[in-house]
Amino acid sequence: MKLKGISAVLCLLSLLFGSSFAFAQEETDEEPAAAPDSTQEDGEKKKKKWALYAMTGGGSVTADEINTSIDTSGSGFSNNLLDLEDQFHMRAGVGWQLADGKGDIRLIFNGYKEDGYVFDAVGLLAEIPGVPPQKVADPMPWFNIHAETGHFRLERTTPHWAPAIFDESQDPPVLIDPGNDTNLDGQAQVNELDPLLTVVDLTIERSINDDLQNRAQTYDVVYGRTWGKRRFSGRWWGGVRYFEYAGNLPAAAWVGTSGGTPGTGYTDGTALRLLTLRQDTTGFGPTGTLEANWGFFDQRLSLYLQGQAAFMLLDLELDTGAFVTTVEDTNGTVVPVQGRLIDHRNKSAWQDRFEAGARLTLKSGVEIEVGYSITGFLDALLIPTSIRVPQVPNEASAGTSALFNTRDYILDGFHATVGYQF
């Protein structure tokens, strides 16, 4: 009776926690285990023959701010930051488990889709109004832009600064009025601007695209195996990756001459629209993953840490499309001239990912995973950092030229997936 009671308790625990208590029952029972039923063996063999694995899920990630700042000919600078906010993350996989514990092969897909954006820009120019033109020590803030998922708003703040006035008939000259030149160096600094006159004097609001269509995908074909014991185990994967990114990044810049009127020539969203940096990047290269697992309840529950790296050969393309610049003609009239920036380059770059989370494996073969990951697509974006626009008509034929640099595309967030081992 006592053995039967213990067996009943062990059977109940086995139902709750799986097979981890199976051998405990065998050790407790005095009777030898019955010979396995041939029908059961046939069922197990049939189950092992279909070793397909499938997984799907998703989550939400946020991209680090992307710097699209542009310097124009040394006098104008636009400090631009793009925040792609929350993005939808989709993960899917399919694989096949090899017999006799020889590992498995998997195709793993990760996709990221923009779900809103915020763009901020500050237009700085080393010019201020004045007759004669005043010497400027610092680039002065003229424009502030805020664009958010379909809505564009620009504010212009014309800087005002008054030079010191001296009585030149005296030797040495005698100061009559210091104006705003507090350090009397004859140059305007940002901290010397007249606060009473430097106010918002122009506001522009308009509708723009509510989706920049930024998308990124990775396709990994890998082979992997596990090692270790029940309490602690590991897994490695090795294979190849294909990477693809496409999207549009807005950028503000000084794209024209002032024509003697300080503060003109900035992409204010009217005649001079924001630049649209159309990005297309693809890449191919080897990838490897290492994972550590800490198992509980006969590995029904496990905590894991995972790191992945891929060495990619990237092909990057950038095209702004046609945009308008302004040039001062021989009569002093400002006229529009078409500009366009195109660049293409190949380079090698790393892509890495760190992930931590938990997995719950049910007796039915269903695996539920919840995790947090940081993914870095390094040097995946191509940005013009300095541009030169025509200043006079005879330069118009040369067009607009630029220097380019790469930027990283870094994402972090949470995901949840459900997998099933058939």
Coordinates of C-alpha atoms in Angstrom, one line a residue:
M1 CA 0.0 0.0 0.0
K2 CA 2.8 2.4 0.9
L3 CA 4.6 1.7 -2.5
K4 CA 1.3 2.2 -4.3
G5 CA 0.8 5.6 -2.6
I6 CA 4.3 6.7 -3.5
S7 CA 3.8 5.6 -7.1
A8 CA 0.5 7.6 -7.2
V9 CA 2.3 10.8 -6.0
L10 CA 5.1 10.3 -8.5
C11 CA 2.7 9.8 -11.3
L12 CA 1.0 13.1 -10.4
L13 CA 4.3 14.9 -10.3
S14 CA 5.2 13.4 -13.6
L15 CA 2.1 14.8 -15.2
L16 CA 2.9 18.2 -13.8
F17 CA 6.6 18.4 -14.7
G18 CA 7.1 15.9 -17.5
S19 CA 9.6 13.1 -17.7
S20 CA 12.0 14.4 -15.1
F21 CA 10.4 12.1 -12.5
A22 CA 10.2 9.0 -14.7
F23 CA 13.3 7.3 -13.5
A24 CA 12.5 8.1 -9.9
Q25 CA 9.4 6.0 -10.2
E26 CA 11.4 3.1 -11.8
E27 CA 13.9 3.2 -8.8
T28 CA 11.0 3.1 -6.3
D29 CA 9.1 0.3 -7.8
E30 CA 10.4 -3.1 -6.8
E31 CA 8.9 -4.9 -9.8
P32 CA 11.0 -4.9 -13.0
A33 CA 9.9 -2.6 -15.7
A34 CA 7.6 -4.2 -18.2
A35 CA 8.9 -4.7 -21.7
P36 CA 8.1 -1.8 -24.0
D37 CA 5.0 -2.2 -26.0
S38 CA 5.8 -2.7 -29.7
T39 CA 2.9 -0.4 -30.6
Q40 CA 4.4 2.4 -28.5
E41 CA 7.8 1.9 -30.2
D42 CA 6.3 2.2 -33.6
G43 CA 4.5 5.4 -32.5
E44 CA 7.8 6.9 -31.3
K45 CA 9.6 5.9 -34.5
K46 CA 6.8 7.5 -36.6
K47 CA 7.1 10.7 -34.4
K48 CA 10.8 11.0 -34.9
K49 CA 10.6 10.6 -38.7
W50 CA 8.8 13.9 -39.0
A51 CA 11.5 16.2 -37.5
L52 CA 10.2 19.5 -38.8
Y53 CA 10.6 22.6 -36.6
A54 CA 8.5 25.8 -37.1
M55 CA 8.6 29.1 -35.2
T56 CA 6.9 32.5 -35.5
G57 CA 6.4 35.6 -33.4
G58 CA 7.1 39.3 -33.1
G59 CA 7.5 42.3 -30.9
S60 CA 8.4 46.0 -30.8
V61 CA 11.8 47.6 -31.1
T62 CA 13.2 51.1 -31.1
A63 CA 16.0 52.4 -33.3
D64 CA 18.7 54.7 -32.0
E65 CA 18.7 58.2 -33.4
I66 CA 20.2 58.6 -36.8
N67 CA 22.4 61.6 -37.4
T68 CA 21.7 63.1 -40.9
S69 CA 23.5 66.5 -40.2
I70 CA 24.9 68.3 -43.2
D71 CA 27.5 71.1 -43.5
T72 CA 27.2 73.4 -46.5
S73 CA 30.4 75.1 -47.8
G74 CA 31.7 75.9 -44.3
S75 CA 29.2 78.7 -43.5
G76 CA 25.9 76.9 -43.0
F77 CA 25.2 73.8 -40.9
S78 CA 22.0 71.9 -40.2
N79 CA 22.0 69.7 -37.1
N80 CA 19.6 66.9 -38.0
L81 CA 18.4 63.9 -35.9
L82 CA 15.9 61.2 -37.0
D83 CA 14.2 59.0 -34.4
L84 CA 12.3 56.0 -36.0
E85 CA 10.5 55.4 -32.7
D86 CA 8.7 52.1 -32.2
Q87 CA 9.1 49.6 -35.0
F88 CA 7.3 46.3 -35.6
H89 CA 9.6 43.3 -35.3
M90 CA 8.7 39.9 -36.9
R91 CA 10.6 36.7 -36.4
A92 CA 10.0 33.4 -38.1
G93 CA 11.9 30.2 -38.7
V94 CA 11.7 26.7 -40.1
G95 CA 14.1 23.8 -39.7
W96 CA 14.8 20.1 -39.8
Q97 CA 16.2 18.1 -36.9
L98 CA 18.8 15.5 -38.0
A99 CA 18.7 12.0 -36.6
D100 CA 20.8 10.6 -33.7
G101 CA 21.5 14.1 -32.2
K102 CA 23.5 15.3 -35.1
G103 CA 22.1 18.8 -34.9
D104 CA 19.6 20.6 -37.1
I105 CA 19.4 23.0 -40.0
R106 CA 17.3 26.2 -39.8
L107 CA 16.2 29.2 -41.9
I108 CA 15.6 32.2 -39.6
F109 CA 14.0 35.4 -40.7
N110 CA 14.0 38.7 -38.9
G111 CA 12.1 41.7 -40.2
Y112 CA 11.8 45.3 -39.0
K113 CA 9.2 47.8 -40.1
E114 CA 9.0 51.5 -39.3
D115 CA 5.9 52.4 -37.2
G116 CA 6.4 56.2 -36.9
Y117 CA 9.1 58.8 -36.9
V118 CA 10.2 62.1 -35.4
F119 CA 12.6 64.4 -37.2
D120 CA 14.2 67.5 -35.6
A121 CA 16.6 70.0 -37.2
V122 CA 18.3 73.2 -36.3
G123 CA 19.6 75.4 -39.1
L124 CA 22.7 77.4 -38.2
L125 CA 24.3 80.1 -40.3
A126 CA 27.4 82.3 -39.8
E127 CA 25.4 85.4 -40.9
I128 CA 23.2 87.9 -39.2
P129 CA 21.3 90.9 -40.5
G130 CA 23.2 94.2 -40.4
V131 CA 24.5 97.1 -42.5
P132 CA 27.3 96.7 -43.1
P133 CA 27.4 92.9 -42.7
Q134 CA 28.5 92.0 -39.1
K135 CA 31.3 89.7 -38.2
V136 CA 30.0 86.5 -36.7
A137 CA 32.1 84.3 -34.4
D138 CA 29.5 81.5 -34.0
P139 CA 27.0 80.0 -36.4
M140 CA 23.7 81.5 -35.4
P141 CA 20.4 79.5 -35.0
W142 CA 18.0 80.6 -37.7
F143 CA 15.5 77.7 -38.1
N144 CA 14.0 75.0 -36.0
I145 CA 12.1 72.1 -37.7
H146 CA 10.0 69.4 -36.0
A147 CA 8.3 66.8 -38.2
E148 CA 6.4 63.9 -36.7
T149 CA 4.5 61.2 -38.7
G150 CA 2.9 63.3 -41.3
H151 CA 3.1 66.8 -39.8
F152 CA 5.8 69.4 -40.5
R153 CA 6.4 72.6 -38.5
L154 CA 9.2 75.2 -39.0
E155 CA 9.9 78.3 -37.0
R156 CA 12.4 81.0 -38.0
T157 CA 14.1 83.0 -35.4
T158 CA 16.1 85.9 -37.0
P159 CA 19.1 86.6 -34.8
H160 CA 19.6 90.3 -33.8
W161 CA 22.9 91.8 -32.6
A162 CA 24.0 95.4 -32.3
P163 CA 27.8 96.2 -32.5
A164 CA 29.5 98.5 -30.0
I165 CA 29.7 102.2 -31.0
F166 CA 32.9 104.1 -30.4
D167 CA 33.8 107.8 -30.8
E168 CA 36.5 107.4 -33.5
S169 CA 37.5 111.1 -33.1
Q170 CA 39.2 110.3 -29.8
D171 CA 42.5 108.6 -29.5
P172 CA 42.1 106.0 -28.3
P173 CA 38.4 105.7 -29.4
V174 CA 35.9 106.2 -26.6
L175 CA 33.1 103.7 -26.1
I176 CA 29.7 105.4 -26.5
D177 CA 27.3 102.4 -26.6
P178 CA 28.4 98.7 -26.1
G179 CA 25.3 97.5 -28.0
N180 CA 25.2 93.7 -27.6
D181 CA 29.0 93.2 -27.9
T182 CA 29.5 92.4 -24.2
N183 CA 33.2 91.4 -24.6
L184 CA 33.9 94.2 -27.1
D185 CA 35.7 91.9 -29.6
G186 CA 33.7 93.2 -32.6
Q187 CA 32.2 89.8 -33.3
A188 CA 28.7 88.4 -32.6
Q189 CA 28.4 85.4 -30.4
V190 CA 25.3 83.3 -29.7
N191 CA 25.2 84.4 -26.0
E192 CA 25.2 88.0 -27.1
L193 CA 22.1 88.0 -29.2
D194 CA 19.4 90.6 -28.3
P195 CA 16.7 88.6 -26.4
L196 CA 14.1 91.2 -27.0
L197 CA 14.4 91.2 -30.8
T198 CA 15.4 87.5 -31.4
V199 CA 11.9 86.0 -31.4
V200 CA 10.0 83.7 -33.8
D201 CA 9.1 85.8 -36.8
L202 CA 7.9 83.0 -39.2
T203 CA 6.0 79.8 -38.7
I204 CA 5.3 77.3 -41.5
E205 CA 3.1 74.2 -41.0
R206 CA 2.2 71.6 -43.7
S207 CA 1.4 67.9 -44.2
I208 CA 4.1 65.5 -45.3
N209 CA 4.4 61.7 -45.7
D210 CA 3.4 59.8 -42.6
D211 CA 5.6 56.8 -43.5
L212 CA 9.2 56.9 -44.5
Q213 CA 9.0 53.2 -45.6
N214 CA 12.1 52.1 -43.7
R215 CA 12.4 48.3 -43.7
A216 CA 15.2 45.9 -42.8
Q217 CA 15.4 42.1 -43.1
T218 CA 17.9 39.3 -42.4
Y219 CA 17.8 35.8 -43.7
D220 CA 20.0 33.3 -41.9
V221 CA 20.6 29.7 -43.1
V222 CA 22.5 27.9 -40.3
Y223 CA 23.5 24.5 -38.9
G224 CA 23.7 24.0 -35.2
R225 CA 24.3 21.5 -32.4
T226 CA 23.9 21.4 -28.6
W227 CA 26.2 20.4 -25.8
G228 CA 26.3 20.1 -22.1
K229 CA 24.1 18.7 -19.3
R230 CA 20.6 19.3 -18.1
R231 CA 21.4 22.0 -15.6
F232 CA 23.7 23.9 -17.9
S233 CA 24.0 23.5 -21.7
G234 CA 25.0 25.4 -24.7
R235 CA 24.3 25.7 -28.4
W236 CA 26.2 26.9 -31.4
W237 CA 25.1 27.9 -34.9
G238 CA 27.1 28.6 -38.1
G239 CA 26.0 29.6 -41.6
V240 CA 25.4 32.5 -43.9
R241 CA 23.3 35.6 -43.9
Y242 CA 21.6 37.8 -46.5
F243 CA 20.8 41.4 -45.4
E244 CA 18.5 44.0 -47.0
Y245 CA 17.6 47.5 -46.0
A246 CA 15.5 50.1 -47.9
G247 CA 14.0 53.4 -46.7
N248 CA 14.0 57.2 -46.8
L249 CA 15.8 59.5 -44.4
P250 CA 14.9 63.2 -44.3
A251 CA 17.6 65.8 -44.0
A252 CA 17.6 69.6 -43.8
A253 CA 20.4 71.7 -45.3
W254 CA 21.4 75.1 -46.6
V255 CA 21.1 74.5 -50.4
G256 CA 21.4 78.0 -51.8
T257 CA 23.0 81.4 -51.8
S258 CA 21.5 84.1 -49.7
G259 CA 21.6 86.6 -52.5
G260 CA 22.5 89.4 -50.0
T261 CA 19.6 88.4 -47.7
P262 CA 20.9 86.5 -44.7
G263 CA 18.8 83.5 -43.7
T264 CA 17.7 82.4 -47.1
G265 CA 18.6 79.2 -48.9
Y266 CA 17.5 76.8 -46.2
T267 CA 15.2 73.9 -46.8
D268 CA 12.2 75.4 -45.0
G269 CA 9.6 73.0 -46.5
T270 CA 8.1 75.5 -49.0
A271 CA 10.0 76.2 -52.3
L272 CA 13.1 74.5 -50.8
R273 CA 11.9 71.1 -49.6
L274 CA 13.6 68.8 -47.2
L275 CA 16.1 66.4 -48.8
T276 CA 15.0 62.8 -49.0
L277 CA 17.9 60.4 -48.7
R278 CA 16.7 57.2 -50.4
Q279 CA 18.7 54.3 -49.0
D280 CA 19.2 50.8 -50.5
T281 CA 21.6 48.4 -48.8
T282 CA 22.2 44.7 -49.4
G283 CA 24.8 42.4 -48.0
F284 CA 25.9 38.8 -47.7
G285 CA 28.4 37.0 -45.4
P286 CA 29.1 34.3 -42.8
T287 CA 27.4 34.3 -39.4
G288 CA 27.9 32.5 -36.1
T289 CA 25.9 32.3 -32.9
L290 CA 26.8 31.1 -29.3
E291 CA 24.2 30.4 -26.7
A292 CA 24.3 29.5 -23.0
N293 CA 21.3 27.9 -21.2
W294 CA 20.4 27.3 -17.6
G295 CA 17.7 24.7 -17.3
F296 CA 15.1 24.0 -14.6
F297 CA 12.5 21.3 -14.2
D298 CA 14.2 19.0 -16.6
Q299 CA 14.8 21.9 -19.0
R300 CA 11.1 22.6 -19.3
L301 CA 12.0 26.1 -18.2
S302 CA 15.4 27.6 -19.3
L303 CA 17.1 31.0 -19.1
Y304 CA 19.4 31.9 -22.0
L305 CA 22.0 34.3 -23.2
Q306 CA 22.9 34.5 -26.9
G307 CA 25.4 36.4 -29.0
Q308 CA 25.6 36.5 -32.8
A309 CA 28.0 38.1 -35.2
A310 CA 28.0 38.4 -39.0
F311 CA 30.7 39.7 -41.2
M312 CA 29.0 41.3 -44.2
L313 CA 30.0 42.5 -47.6
L314 CA 27.7 45.4 -48.1
D315 CA 26.5 47.2 -51.3
L316 CA 25.2 50.7 -50.4
E317 CA 23.3 53.1 -52.6
L318 CA 22.0 56.7 -52.0
D319 CA 19.9 58.9 -54.2
T320 CA 18.3 62.2 -53.1
G321 CA 16.3 62.5 -56.3
A322 CA 16.1 66.0 -57.8
F323 CA 15.9 69.0 -55.5
V324 CA 16.2 72.7 -55.9
T325 CA 19.2 74.9 -55.1
T326 CA 19.4 78.7 -55.5
V327 CA 22.1 80.7 -57.4
E328 CA 22.5 84.5 -57.6
D329 CA 22.8 85.6 -61.3
T330 CA 24.9 88.5 -62.7
N331 CA 22.0 90.9 -62.0
G332 CA 21.8 89.9 -58.3
T333 CA 18.6 87.9 -58.8
V334 CA 18.3 84.6 -57.1
V335 CA 17.3 81.8 -59.6
P336 CA 16.6 78.1 -59.0
V337 CA 19.0 75.4 -60.2
Q338 CA 18.3 71.7 -60.1
G339 CA 20.6 69.5 -57.9
R340 CA 20.9 65.8 -57.1
L341 CA 23.2 63.6 -55.0
I342 CA 23.9 60.0 -55.9
D343 CA 26.5 57.7 -54.4
H344 CA 27.3 54.0 -54.5
R345 CA 29.9 52.1 -52.5
N346 CA 30.9 48.6 -51.4
K347 CA 32.4 47.9 -48.0
S348 CA 32.7 45.3 -45.3
A349 CA 31.0 45.7 -42.0
W350 CA 30.0 43.8 -38.9
Q351 CA 26.5 43.0 -37.7
D352 CA 25.9 41.8 -34.2
R353 CA 23.2 40.9 -31.8
F354 CA 22.9 40.2 -28.1
E355 CA 19.8 38.5 -26.7
A356 CA 18.6 37.4 -23.2
G357 CA 15.4 35.7 -22.3
A358 CA 13.5 32.6 -21.1
R359 CA 12.0 29.6 -22.8
L360 CA 9.1 27.3 -21.7
T361 CA 9.0 23.9 -23.3
L362 CA 5.7 22.0 -23.0
K363 CA 5.4 18.2 -23.2
S364 CA 3.5 18.6 -26.4
G365 CA 6.6 20.0 -28.1
V366 CA 5.4 23.7 -28.1
E367 CA 8.2 26.1 -27.1
I368 CA 7.4 29.6 -25.9
E369 CA 10.1 32.2 -25.9
V370 CA 10.2 35.7 -24.5
G371 CA 13.4 37.8 -24.8
Y372 CA 15.1 41.2 -25.1
S373 CA 17.6 41.9 -27.9
I374 CA 20.0 44.6 -29.1
T375 CA 20.8 44.4 -32.8
G376 CA 23.4 46.5 -34.6
F377 CA 23.6 46.8 -38.4
L378 CA 26.9 48.7 -38.5
D379 CA 27.7 51.0 -41.4
A380 CA 24.3 50.2 -43.1
L381 CA 23.3 53.7 -44.0
L382 CA 25.0 56.2 -46.4
I383 CA 24.7 59.9 -45.5
P384 CA 26.0 63.1 -47.1
T385 CA 27.8 65.0 -44.4
S386 CA 29.1 68.0 -46.4
I387 CA 27.7 69.4 -49.6
R388 CA 28.8 72.1 -52.0
V389 CA 26.1 73.9 -54.0
P390 CA 26.7 76.4 -56.9
Q391 CA 27.2 79.9 -55.7
V392 CA 27.2 81.7 -59.1
P393 CA 25.7 80.8 -62.5
N394 CA 28.9 79.6 -64.1
E395 CA 29.1 76.9 -61.4
A396 CA 25.6 75.6 -62.0
S397 CA 26.8 73.2 -64.7
A398 CA 29.1 71.5 -62.2
G399 CA 26.0 70.6 -60.1
T400 CA 25.8 69.9 -56.4
S401 CA 28.6 67.6 -54.9
A402 CA 29.0 66.0 -51.5
L403 CA 31.2 64.1 -49.1
F404 CA 29.6 60.9 -47.7
N405 CA 29.9 58.8 -44.6
T406 CA 28.2 55.7 -43.2
R407 CA 25.9 55.5 -40.1
D408 CA 24.9 52.5 -37.9
Y409 CA 21.4 51.2 -37.7
I410 CA 20.9 50.0 -34.1
L411 CA 17.6 48.4 -32.7
D412 CA 16.6 47.2 -29.3
G413 CA 13.4 45.8 -27.9
F414 CA 11.3 42.8 -26.8
H415 CA 9.9 39.9 -28.7
A416 CA 7.8 36.8 -28.0
T417 CA 7.7 33.7 -30.2
V418 CA 6.0 30.3 -30.3
G419 CA 7.7 27.3 -31.8
Y420 CA 6.8 23.6 -32.3
Q421 CA 9.0 20.6 -32.8
F422 CA 6.9 18.1 -34.9

